[in-house]
Coordinates of C-alpha atoms and ligand atoms in Angstrom, one line a residue:
M1 CA 52.1 34.3 106.1
I2 CA 50.9 37.9 105.7
I3 CA 47.2 38.8 105.5
V4 CA 46.3 41.8 103.8
M5 CA 43.1 43.5 104.8
K6 CA 41.1 45.4 102.8
A7 CA 41.0 49.3 103.1
G8 CA 38.9 50.7 105.5
T9 CA 37.8 47.3 107.1
A10 CA 35.8 47.4 110.5
T11 CA 37.9 47.0 113.6
A12 CA 35.3 44.3 114.4
D13 CA 36.6 42.0 111.2
R14 CA 40.2 42.4 112.0
D15 CA 40.0 41.7 115.2
A16 CA 37.9 38.3 114.4
V17 CA 41.1 37.5 111.7
L18 CA 43.6 38.2 114.6
K19 CA 41.5 35.8 117.2
Q20 CA 41.2 33.3 114.4
I21 CA 45.0 33.6 113.8
E22 CA 45.6 32.7 117.1
E23 CA 43.2 30.1 117.2
L24 CA 45.3 28.3 114.3
G25 CA 48.4 28.2 116.2
Y26 CA 49.9 31.2 114.9
K27 CA 51.0 34.6 116.4
P28 CA 49.5 37.7 114.9
H29 CA 51.4 40.9 114.4
L30 CA 49.4 43.8 113.6
I31 CA 51.0 46.3 111.3
H32 CA 48.8 49.5 110.8
G33 CA 49.6 51.0 107.1
T34 CA 48.5 54.3 106.1
T35 CA 46.0 52.8 103.9
R36 CA 45.2 49.0 105.1
D37 CA 46.7 47.3 107.9
V38 CA 48.4 43.7 107.4
I39 CA 48.8 40.9 109.9
G40 CA 51.7 38.9 110.0
A41 CA 51.0 35.4 111.0
I42 CA 54.3 33.9 112.5
G43 CA 54.1 30.3 113.2
D44 CA 55.2 26.9 111.4
E45 CA 55.2 27.7 107.6
R46 CA 54.3 24.0 107.1
G47 CA 50.9 25.0 108.3
K48 CA 50.3 27.5 105.4
L49 CA 47.4 25.4 104.0
I50 CA 45.3 26.0 107.1
L51 CA 46.1 29.9 107.2
H52 CA 44.6 29.9 103.7
S53 CA 41.1 29.5 105.1
I54 CA 41.2 33.0 106.2
E55 CA 41.1 34.1 103.0
A56 CA 37.2 33.5 103.1
M57 CA 36.7 35.9 106.2
H58 CA 35.2 39.3 106.2
G59 CA 37.8 42.3 105.2
V60 CA 40.5 39.8 104.1
E61 CA 42.3 40.4 100.8
S62 CA 44.3 38.3 100.4
V63 CA 46.9 35.3 102.3
L64 CA 50.8 35.6 101.0
P65 CA 53.8 33.4 102.5
I66 CA 56.3 35.4 103.4
L67 CA 59.2 34.0 101.6
K68 CA 62.1 35.9 103.3
P69 CA 63.7 34.0 106.5
Y70 CA 63.0 38.1 108.1
K71 CA 59.3 38.1 108.4
L72 CA 58.1 41.1 110.1
A73 CA 61.2 43.0 108.7
S74 CA 60.2 42.1 105.0
R75 CA 59.4 44.7 102.5
E76 CA 56.8 41.9 101.7
V77 CA 54.6 42.8 104.5
N78 CA 54.7 46.8 104.1
R79 CA 55.6 48.8 100.9
E80 CA 55.6 51.9 102.4
T81 CA 58.5 52.5 104.9
T82 CA 57.6 52.4 108.4
R83 CA 57.2 56.2 109.9
I84 CA 58.4 55.9 113.4
R85 CA 56.9 58.2 115.9
V86 CA 59.2 59.5 118.4
S87 CA 57.8 62.5 119.4
D88 CA 55.0 65.2 118.5
T89 CA 57.2 66.8 115.7
V90 CA 59.9 64.0 115.4
V91 CA 59.1 61.2 112.9
I92 CA 61.7 58.8 112.0
G93 CA 61.0 57.5 107.9
G94 CA 58.7 60.4 106.7
D95 CA 59.9 62.9 104.3
E96 CA 62.2 64.9 106.7
I97 CA 65.7 63.4 107.3
I98 CA 66.3 63.3 111.0
V99 CA 69.5 64.1 112.4
M100 CA 70.6 62.7 115.9
A101 CA 73.5 64.5 117.2
G102 CA 75.5 64.8 120.6
P103 CA 78.7 63.6 122.3
C104 CA 79.7 60.0 122.0
S105 CA 79.4 60.2 126.1
V106 CA 77.5 61.8 128.7
E107 CA 80.6 63.6 130.5
S108 CA 79.4 66.1 132.8
E109 CA 75.9 68.9 132.9
A110 CA 77.9 71.4 131.3
Q111 CA 79.0 69.4 128.4
I112 CA 75.5 67.7 127.7
M113 CA 73.7 71.2 127.8
E114 CA 76.2 73.0 125.9
S115 CA 75.8 70.1 123.3
A116 CA 72.3 70.0 123.1
I117 CA 72.0 73.5 123.0
A118 CA 74.5 73.4 120.1
V119 CA 73.1 70.8 118.1
K120 CA 69.6 72.0 118.6
A121 CA 70.5 75.4 117.1
A122 CA 72.4 73.9 114.1
G123 CA 68.7 71.9 113.5
A124 CA 69.4 68.5 114.8
Q125 CA 65.9 67.0 116.0
V126 CA 67.3 64.0 118.5
L127 CA 70.0 64.7 120.8
R128 CA 72.2 61.5 121.2
G129 CA 74.7 60.9 124.2
G130 CA 75.6 57.5 125.9
A131 CA 75.1 57.0 129.8
F132 CA 76.1 53.2 129.7
K133 CA 79.3 52.9 127.1
P134 CA 80.0 49.6 125.6
R135 CA 84.0 50.1 125.8
T136 CA 86.5 47.6 124.1
S137 CA 88.8 48.0 127.2
P138 CA 87.5 47.4 130.7
Y139 CA 90.0 50.3 131.7
S140 CA 88.4 53.1 129.5
F141 CA 85.5 55.6 130.7
Q142 CA 82.4 53.1 131.3
G143 CA 79.8 56.2 131.3
M144 CA 77.8 57.9 134.0
E145 CA 75.3 55.4 134.1
E146 CA 72.1 56.5 135.8
E147 CA 73.5 60.0 136.5
G148 CA 74.1 60.3 132.8
L149 CA 70.5 59.4 132.2
K150 CA 69.1 62.2 134.2
L151 CA 71.4 64.6 132.8
L152 CA 70.1 63.5 129.2
A153 CA 66.6 63.9 130.6
R154 CA 67.3 67.2 132.1
A155 CA 69.0 68.1 128.6
R156 CA 65.8 67.2 126.9
D157 CA 63.8 69.6 129.3
L158 CA 65.9 72.4 128.3
T159 CA 65.8 72.1 124.8
G160 CA 62.7 70.0 123.7
L161 CA 65.0 67.4 121.8
P162 CA 64.0 63.8 122.5
V163 CA 67.3 61.5 123.4
V164 CA 68.7 58.5 122.0
T165 CA 71.1 56.6 124.5
E166 CA 72.2 53.1 124.5
V167 CA 71.0 49.9 126.3
I168 CA 73.8 47.4 127.0
N169 CA 72.3 44.8 129.0
P170 CA 68.9 43.5 130.0
E171 CA 69.2 44.3 133.5
T172 CA 69.4 48.2 133.0
A173 CA 66.9 48.0 129.9
E174 CA 63.9 49.6 131.8
L175 CA 65.7 52.1 133.7
V176 CA 67.2 53.4 130.2
A177 CA 63.9 53.3 128.9
E178 CA 62.2 55.6 131.7
Y179 CA 64.8 58.3 130.6
A180 CA 65.3 57.7 126.8
D181 CA 63.1 58.4 124.0
I182 CA 64.8 56.1 121.6
L183 CA 66.6 52.8 122.8
Q184 CA 70.1 52.4 121.2
I185 CA 71.6 49.0 120.5
G186 CA 75.2 49.2 119.7
A187 CA 77.4 47.5 117.2
R188 CA 78.9 45.1 119.9
N189 CA 75.2 44.0 121.0
S190 CA 73.7 43.8 118.0
Q191 CA 73.6 40.0 118.2
N192 CA 72.8 39.8 121.9
F193 CA 69.4 37.9 121.4
A194 CA 68.5 38.4 125.0
L195 CA 68.9 42.0 124.7
L196 CA 67.0 42.3 121.4
K197 CA 64.2 40.1 123.1
K198 CA 64.2 42.6 126.2
V199 CA 63.9 45.8 124.4
G200 CA 61.1 44.1 121.9
Q201 CA 59.1 44.0 125.1
L202 CA 59.5 47.6 126.0
K203 CA 57.3 50.4 124.5
R204 CA 60.1 52.6 123.3
P205 CA 61.4 52.6 119.6
V206 CA 64.9 51.0 118.8
L207 CA 68.1 52.2 117.0
L208 CA 69.5 49.3 115.8
K209 CA 73.1 49.4 114.7
R210 CA 74.6 47.0 112.4
G211 CA 77.4 44.9 113.9
M212 CA 80.6 45.0 112.7
A213 CA 80.8 41.6 111.1
M214 CA 77.6 41.5 110.3
T215 CA 75.6 40.7 106.8
I216 CA 72.7 42.5 105.9
Q217 CA 70.2 39.4 106.7
E218 CA 71.8 38.8 109.7
F219 CA 71.1 42.5 110.3
L220 CA 67.5 41.8 109.5
M221 CA 67.4 38.8 111.6
S222 CA 68.2 40.8 114.6
A223 CA 65.5 43.4 113.8
E224 CA 63.2 40.6 113.8
Y225 CA 64.0 39.4 117.4
I226 CA 62.5 42.9 118.2
L227 CA 59.9 43.0 116.0
S228 CA 58.7 39.5 117.0
E229 CA 58.7 40.4 120.3
G230 CA 55.8 43.0 119.8
N231 CA 57.9 45.9 119.1
Q232 CA 57.1 47.3 115.5
Q233 CA 59.3 50.3 116.0
V234 CA 62.8 49.7 115.0
I235 CA 65.1 52.1 113.1
L236 CA 68.2 50.3 111.3
C237 CA 71.6 52.3 111.4
E238 CA 74.3 51.5 109.1
R239 CA 77.5 52.5 111.4
G240 CA 80.4 50.8 108.9
I241 CA 81.9 47.1 109.1
R242 CA 85.2 45.7 109.6
T243 CA 87.0 45.1 106.4
F244 CA 90.5 44.9 105.3
E245 CA 90.8 48.7 105.2
T246 CA 92.7 50.2 107.9
A247 CA 92.9 54.0 106.7
T248 CA 89.3 54.5 108.5
R249 CA 88.0 52.9 111.6
N250 CA 85.3 50.9 109.7
T251 CA 84.1 50.8 106.3
L252 CA 80.6 52.7 106.2
D253 CA 78.9 50.7 103.9
L254 CA 76.5 53.0 102.3
S255 CA 75.5 50.4 99.7
A256 CA 73.4 48.7 102.3
I257 CA 71.3 51.6 102.4
P258 CA 69.8 50.9 99.0
V259 CA 69.8 47.3 99.8
L260 CA 68.0 47.6 102.9
R261 CA 65.3 49.7 101.3
G262 CA 64.5 46.9 99.1
M263 CA 64.8 44.1 101.5
T264 CA 62.8 46.0 104.5
H265 CA 60.3 48.4 105.1
L266 CA 62.3 49.7 108.4
P267 CA 63.4 53.1 107.9
V268 CA 67.4 53.5 107.6
I269 CA 69.6 55.9 109.2
A270 CA 73.8 56.4 108.9
D271 CA 76.4 57.0 111.2
P272 CA 79.2 58.6 109.6
S273 CA 81.2 59.1 113.0
H274 CA 81.7 55.5 113.7
G275 CA 81.6 54.5 110.0
T276 CA 84.9 56.7 109.4
G277 CA 86.3 57.5 112.9
N278 CA 87.8 60.7 111.5
H279 CA 85.9 64.0 111.9
H280 CA 87.4 65.1 108.5
Y281 CA 85.3 62.4 106.5
V282 CA 82.0 62.9 108.7
A283 CA 80.7 65.5 106.5
P284 CA 81.0 63.7 103.1
M285 CA 80.0 60.6 104.4
A286 CA 76.7 62.3 105.8
Y287 CA 75.8 64.0 102.5
A288 CA 76.6 60.7 100.7
A289 CA 74.2 58.6 102.9
V290 CA 71.3 61.3 102.2
A291 CA 72.2 60.9 98.8
A292 CA 72.3 57.1 98.8
G293 CA 68.5 57.3 100.5
A294 CA 69.2 57.5 104.2
D295 CA 65.8 58.4 106.5
G296 CA 68.6 60.1 109.0
L297 CA 71.9 60.9 110.1
M298 CA 73.5 59.7 113.7
I299 CA 76.4 62.6 114.1
E300 CA 78.8 62.8 117.4
V301 CA 79.4 66.4 118.2
H302 CA 81.3 67.6 121.3
P303 CA 82.1 71.1 122.5
D304 CA 85.8 70.2 123.3
P305 CA 86.7 66.9 120.9
E306 CA 90.4 67.5 122.1
H307 CA 89.3 66.2 125.5
A308 CA 86.5 63.9 125.2
S309 CA 86.4 60.7 127.4
S310 CA 85.7 58.6 124.1
D311 CA 85.4 59.2 120.3
G312 CA 87.0 62.4 120.0
P313 CA 89.0 62.1 116.9
Q314 CA 85.6 61.4 115.1
S315 CA 83.6 64.4 116.9
L316 CA 82.6 67.3 115.1
K317 CA 82.7 70.6 116.8
P318 CA 79.4 72.8 117.0
S319 CA 80.9 75.1 114.3
S320 CA 81.5 72.2 112.1
F321 CA 78.1 70.6 112.7
T322 CA 76.6 73.6 112.2
A323 CA 78.4 74.0 108.6
L324 CA 77.7 70.3 108.0
M325 CA 73.9 70.8 108.7
A326 CA 73.8 74.0 106.1
K327 CA 75.0 72.0 103.3
L328 CA 73.0 68.7 104.3
R329 CA 69.7 70.8 103.2
L330 CA 70.8 71.0 99.7
F331 CA 71.7 67.1 99.4
A332 CA 68.5 66.5 101.4
E333 CA 66.8 68.7 99.0
A334 CA 68.3 66.8 96.0
A335 CA 67.2 63.5 97.3
D336 CA 63.6 64.7 97.3
R337 CA 63.5 65.2 101.0
R338 CA 63.7 68.1 103.7
L339 CA 65.5 69.0 106.6
Ligands
PEP401 C1 78.1 54.8 120.2 O1 77.2 55.3 119.4 O2 78.8 55.6 120.8 C2 78.8 53.6 119.7 C3 79.3 52.8 120.5 O3 78.6 53.3 118.4 P1 78.5 51.9 117.9 O4 78.0 50.5 118.7 O5 78.3 51.8 116.6 O6 80.1 51.5 118.0
MN402 MN1 80.7 56.9 120.0

């Protein structure tokens, strides 16, 4: 059930509602909207008649059932897109298109520093770089691990860019959260429920990638795992799904963006690098994603893609990324957004 509070309700009245929900045996989730608060009461839907008694409490505007299987992620709980504050200047889900750029993997101090300086100069607002890499082959480069996290933190100190980096298991999640501003859950882990619950307990925004064979509803159910643990800061990322097509690494499902927009209040970004697997297709699909309503982009950029330890073929050189960003401004404007 969703309890919609009246605009400007006193904190004491709101707290009384939260307490009452708990006493009725439900788990309350407070969602701050720009004009009013909404409380999700999660528990046995058969007891919804009991929850309706809350309608009589001070400050309560209405009590409504959430009809979808994903509850806290549902658009029904928040008509406005949730804004996720990453740093003093970076907010995801507002007017500004947020671009997260950098190499697939952190490889050395020189490589991540050069990447960070280049993507910042081109206008990216977040630095990406994997320190723990989920590789299809156990023989491929697995990442620099904690040393890579330290280098990312140093790149943040140098440039001021917040960093997003992947968490691959619950055991190292807290370590990653010590260094990262955004925790990335990769496509391969998008239904690792133990990991989703773990990042749900950490106080960091989570970038959740869509699994390669995941329906949009399953994607939202994974987001629900994080939200239901108490972490309301979830950003969804469409990164391509596996189809019969072999001309691209994945099929970037851009139709998922407007579909998700209707289904959820969570911000949605697109990753045209993993979505296509080929640097030639990254810019056109980045523009298309913004036209489709994406709140941001994740783009792989490497100073020397030919020698990258991972995902070189889909990585842009800094010069191509700079050109992409210049043109992206026009698409952002056409979509009533800014960059
Ligand atoms: C990545 O961002 O480098 C990555 C491994 O992405 P995905 O999980 O989408 O494959
Ligand atoms: Mn990659």
